[in-house]
mmCIF file of C-alpha atoms in Angstrom:
data_model
loop_
_atom_site.group_PDB
_atom_site.id
_atom_site.type_symbol
_atom_site.label_atom_id
_atom_site.label_comp_id
_atom_site.label_asym_id
_atom_site.label_seq_id
_atom_site.Cartn_x
_atom_site.Cartn_y
_atom_site.Cartn_z
ATOM 1 C CA MET A 1 -0.001 0.049 0.060
ATOM 2 C CA ILE A 2 0.955 3.599 -0.602
ATOM 3 C CA ALA A 3 1.849 5.133 2.724
ATOM 4 C CA GLN A 4 0.188 8.503 3.682
ATOM 5 C CA LYS A 5 3.776 10.149 3.603
ATOM 6 C CA THR A 6 3.816 9.027 -0.203
ATOM 7 C CA LYS A 7 0.414 10.516 -0.940
ATOM 8 C CA TYR A 8 1.441 13.991 0.500
ATOM 9 C CA ALA A 9 4.623 13.897 -1.576
ATOM 10 C CA LEU A 10 2.478 13.088 -4.630
ATOM 11 C CA LYS A 11 0.175 15.902 -3.832
ATOM 12 C CA ALA A 12 3.078 18.356 -3.157
ATOM 13 C CA LEU A 13 4.610 17.535 -6.454
ATOM 14 C CA MET A 14 1.211 18.089 -8.179
ATOM 15 C CA VAL A 15 0.730 21.469 -6.478
ATOM 16 C CA LEU A 16 4.211 22.434 -7.663
ATOM 17 C CA ALA A 17 3.339 21.115 -11.124
ATOM 18 C CA ASP A 18 0.024 22.967 -11.394
ATOM 19 C CA GLU A 19 0.325 25.597 -8.728
ATOM 20 C CA LYS A 20 -3.344 25.516 -8.144
ATOM 21 C CA ALA A 21 -4.222 23.502 -4.942
ATOM 22 C CA GLU A 22 -2.825 22.883 -1.473
ATOM 23 C CA ALA A 23 -1.508 19.625 -0.512
ATOM 24 C CA GLY A 24 -3.369 19.398 2.825
ATOM 25 C CA ALA A 25 -0.511 17.951 4.801
ATOM 26 C CA PRO A 26 0.663 18.944 8.152
ATOM 27 C CA LYS A 27 3.293 21.761 7.802
ATOM 28 C CA ARG A 28 6.015 20.014 9.521
ATOM 29 C CA PHE A 29 5.452 16.606 7.875
ATOM 30 C CA LEU A 30 5.217 18.296 4.442
ATOM 31 C CA GLU A 31 8.486 20.359 5.028
ATOM 32 C CA HIS A 32 10.185 16.995 5.790
ATOM 33 C CA ILE A 33 8.896 15.445 2.710
ATOM 34 C CA LEU A 34 9.890 18.431 0.563
ATOM 35 C CA LEU A 35 13.331 18.181 1.918
ATOM 36 C CA GLY A 36 13.594 14.657 0.777
ATOM 37 C CA LEU A 37 12.323 15.491 -2.766
ATOM 38 C CA LYS A 38 14.633 18.484 -2.860
ATOM 39 C CA ARG A 39 17.692 16.096 -2.033
ATOM 40 C CA ALA A 40 16.381 13.694 -4.900
ATOM 41 C CA GLY A 41 16.488 16.631 -7.448
ATOM 42 C CA LEU A 42 12.678 16.606 -7.986
ATOM 43 C CA ILE A 43 12.347 20.152 -6.690
ATOM 44 C CA GLY A 44 14.273 23.237 -5.786
ATOM 45 C CA SER A 45 13.906 25.977 -3.314
ATOM 46 C CA ARG A 46 14.529 29.760 -3.224
ATOM 47 C CA ARG A 47 14.933 31.706 0.035
ATOM 48 C CA GLY A 48 13.688 35.218 0.613
ATOM 49 C CA ARG A 49 10.412 37.078 0.340
ATOM 50 C CA ASN A 50 9.153 35.355 -2.574
ATOM 51 C CA GLY A 51 10.795 32.039 -1.601
ATOM 52 C CA GLY A 52 9.444 28.590 -1.429
ATOM 53 C CA TYR A 53 9.801 25.432 -3.284
ATOM 54 C CA GLU A 54 9.453 25.151 -7.081
ATOM 55 C CA ARG A 55 9.325 22.241 -9.770
ATOM 56 C CA ILE A 56 12.588 21.939 -11.527
ATOM 57 C CA LYS A 57 11.854 18.544 -13.248
ATOM 58 C CA ASP A 58 9.025 18.375 -16.112
ATOM 59 C CA PRO A 59 6.200 16.340 -14.417
ATOM 60 C CA ALA A 60 6.222 14.096 -17.596
ATOM 61 C CA ARG A 61 9.649 12.924 -16.578
ATOM 62 C CA VAL A 62 8.765 12.365 -12.754
ATOM 63 C CA SER A 63 7.940 8.408 -12.645
ATOM 64 C CA LEU A 64 5.405 7.618 -9.971
ATOM 65 C CA ALA A 65 7.694 4.816 -9.262
ATOM 66 C CA GLU A 66 10.762 6.893 -8.447
ATOM 67 C CA VAL A 67 8.564 8.834 -5.944
ATOM 68 C CA LEU A 68 7.090 5.866 -4.408
ATOM 69 C CA ARG A 69 10.586 4.322 -4.060
ATOM 70 C CA LEU A 70 12.027 7.699 -2.569
ATOM 71 C CA ILE A 71 9.337 7.981 0.049
ATOM 72 C CA ASP A 72 8.279 4.141 0.825
ATOM 73 C CA GLY A 73 11.506 2.358 -0.121
ATOM 74 C CA PRO A 74 11.437 -0.751 -2.446
ATOM 75 C CA LEU A 75 8.218 -1.567 -4.376
ATOM 76 C CA ALA A 76 8.621 -5.288 -4.378
ATOM 77 C CA PRO A 77 6.353 -7.334 -2.191
ATOM 78 C CA LEU A 78 9.146 -9.694 -1.228
ATOM 79 C CA PRO A 79 12.843 -8.750 -0.925
ATOM 80 C CA CYS A 80 13.854 -11.432 -3.491
ATOM 81 C CA LEU A 81 11.846 -9.592 -6.244
ATOM 82 C CA SER A 82 13.386 -6.388 -5.761
ATOM 83 C CA ARG A 83 15.521 -5.087 -8.536
ATOM 84 C CA ARG A 84 17.167 -2.250 -6.703
ATOM 85 C CA ALA A 85 17.181 -3.728 -3.096
ATOM 86 C CA TYR A 86 17.476 -7.489 -3.807
ATOM 87 C CA GLN A 87 17.864 -9.450 -0.539
ATOM 88 C CA ARG A 88 17.360 -13.227 -0.442
ATOM 89 C CA CYS A 89 14.396 -14.058 2.074
ATOM 90 C CA ASP A 90 15.791 -15.477 5.259
ATOM 91 C CA ASP A 91 13.408 -18.532 5.334
ATOM 92 C CA CYS A 92 14.018 -19.453 1.643
ATOM 93 C CA THR A 93 16.034 -22.564 0.600
ATOM 94 C CA ASP A 94 15.585 -22.171 -3.415
ATOM 95 C CA GLU A 95 14.126 -19.305 -5.194
ATOM 96 C CA GLU A 96 13.539 -21.183 -8.119
ATOM 97 C CA THR A 97 10.994 -23.518 -6.666
ATOM 98 C CA CYS A 98 9.619 -20.953 -4.068
ATOM 99 C CA ARG A 99 5.775 -21.058 -4.570
ATOM 100 C CA VAL A 100 5.313 -17.792 -2.898
ATOM 101 C CA ARG A 101 7.796 -16.085 -4.938
ATOM 102 C CA ALA A 102 6.356 -17.487 -8.184
ATOM 103 C CA VAL A 103 2.754 -16.183 -7.123
ATOM 104 C CA PHE A 104 4.062 -12.781 -6.453
ATOM 105 C CA GLU A 105 6.447 -12.492 -9.161
ATOM 106 C CA GLY A 106 3.587 -12.428 -11.943
ATOM 107 C CA PHE A 107 1.638 -9.681 -10.304
ATOM 108 C CA TYR A 108 4.682 -7.747 -9.358
ATOM 109 C CA ALA A 109 5.956 -7.585 -13.014
ATOM 110 C CA ALA A 110 2.612 -6.335 -14.275
ATOM 111 C CA TYR A 111 2.468 -3.537 -11.385
ATOM 112 C CA ILE A 112 5.882 -2.583 -11.915
ATOM 113 C CA LEU A 113 5.347 -2.095 -15.743
ATOM 114 C CA MET A 114 2.338 -0.112 -15.150
ATOM 115 C CA ILE A 115 3.781 2.032 -12.194
ATOM 116 C CA GLU A 116 6.895 2.893 -13.949
ATOM 117 C CA SER A 117 5.035 3.972 -17.067
ATOM 118 C CA LEU A 118 2.900 6.601 -14.900
ATOM 119 C CA THR A 119 4.215 9.938 -14.348
ATOM 120 C CA LEU A 120 3.354 12.965 -12.247
ATOM 121 C CA ALA A 121 1.730 14.424 -15.544
ATOM 122 C CA ASP A 122 -0.671 11.488 -15.414
ATOM 123 C CA LEU A 123 -1.739 12.579 -11.839
ATOM 124 C CA GLN A 124 -2.395 16.088 -13.245
ATOM 125 C CA LYS A 125 -4.769 14.952 -16.200
ATOM 126 C CA ASP A 126 -7.717 13.998 -14.059
ATOM 127 C CA ALA A 127 -9.150 11.740 -11.486
ATOM 128 C CA THR A 128 -10.462 9.019 -13.959
ATOM 129 C CA PRO A 129 -8.916 5.455 -13.062
ATOM 130 C CA ILE A 130 -6.525 4.220 -15.734
ATOM 131 C CA ARG A 131 -8.205 0.704 -16.478
ATOM 132 C CA SER A 132 -7.393 -1.895 -19.060
ATOM 133 C CA PHE A 133 -9.491 -4.491 -17.369
ATOM 134 C CA PRO A 134 -12.423 -4.713 -15.060
ATOM 135 C CA LEU A 135 -11.584 -4.723 -11.378
ATOM 136 C CA PRO A 136 -13.266 -7.684 -9.261
ATOM 137 C CA GLU A 137 -15.669 -6.816 -6.570
ATOM 138 C CA PRO A 138 -14.224 -6.474 -3.181
ATOM 139 C CA PRO A 139 -15.227 -9.286 -0.753
ATOM 140 C CA ALA A 140 -18.093 -8.471 1.563
ATOM 141 C CA GLY A 141 -16.801 -6.575 4.540
ATOM 142 C CA GLU A 142 -14.059 -4.813 2.925
#
């Protein structure tokens, strides 16, 4: 799941991208997030009377996967599937025959292709979900 901190980071980037809305995050928390985004080179800052944060990277070049990894860390559901933070699972004896890994590997491959193709510019367009297949109804009680 995307953490609240990541949602605030995406909202802050959208605010800087379209300069229309407010992120709605607590000020100190947002400042912490913005400093991380600045260190990563996604935004810049200016001091002084008209100072503040500004977007320095084109929204079409800011991958949502890049922001998610920056704020939440690795995207993989299992450490053995991570391309950038790979670690062998402590309880695994053979990755090739691990059924848990096999199940998650398929959906993770589809997820990573989708999330890496989306950019901040896609978030700016509208709130219409991007769907290429119908989503199943959630089980009762969820």
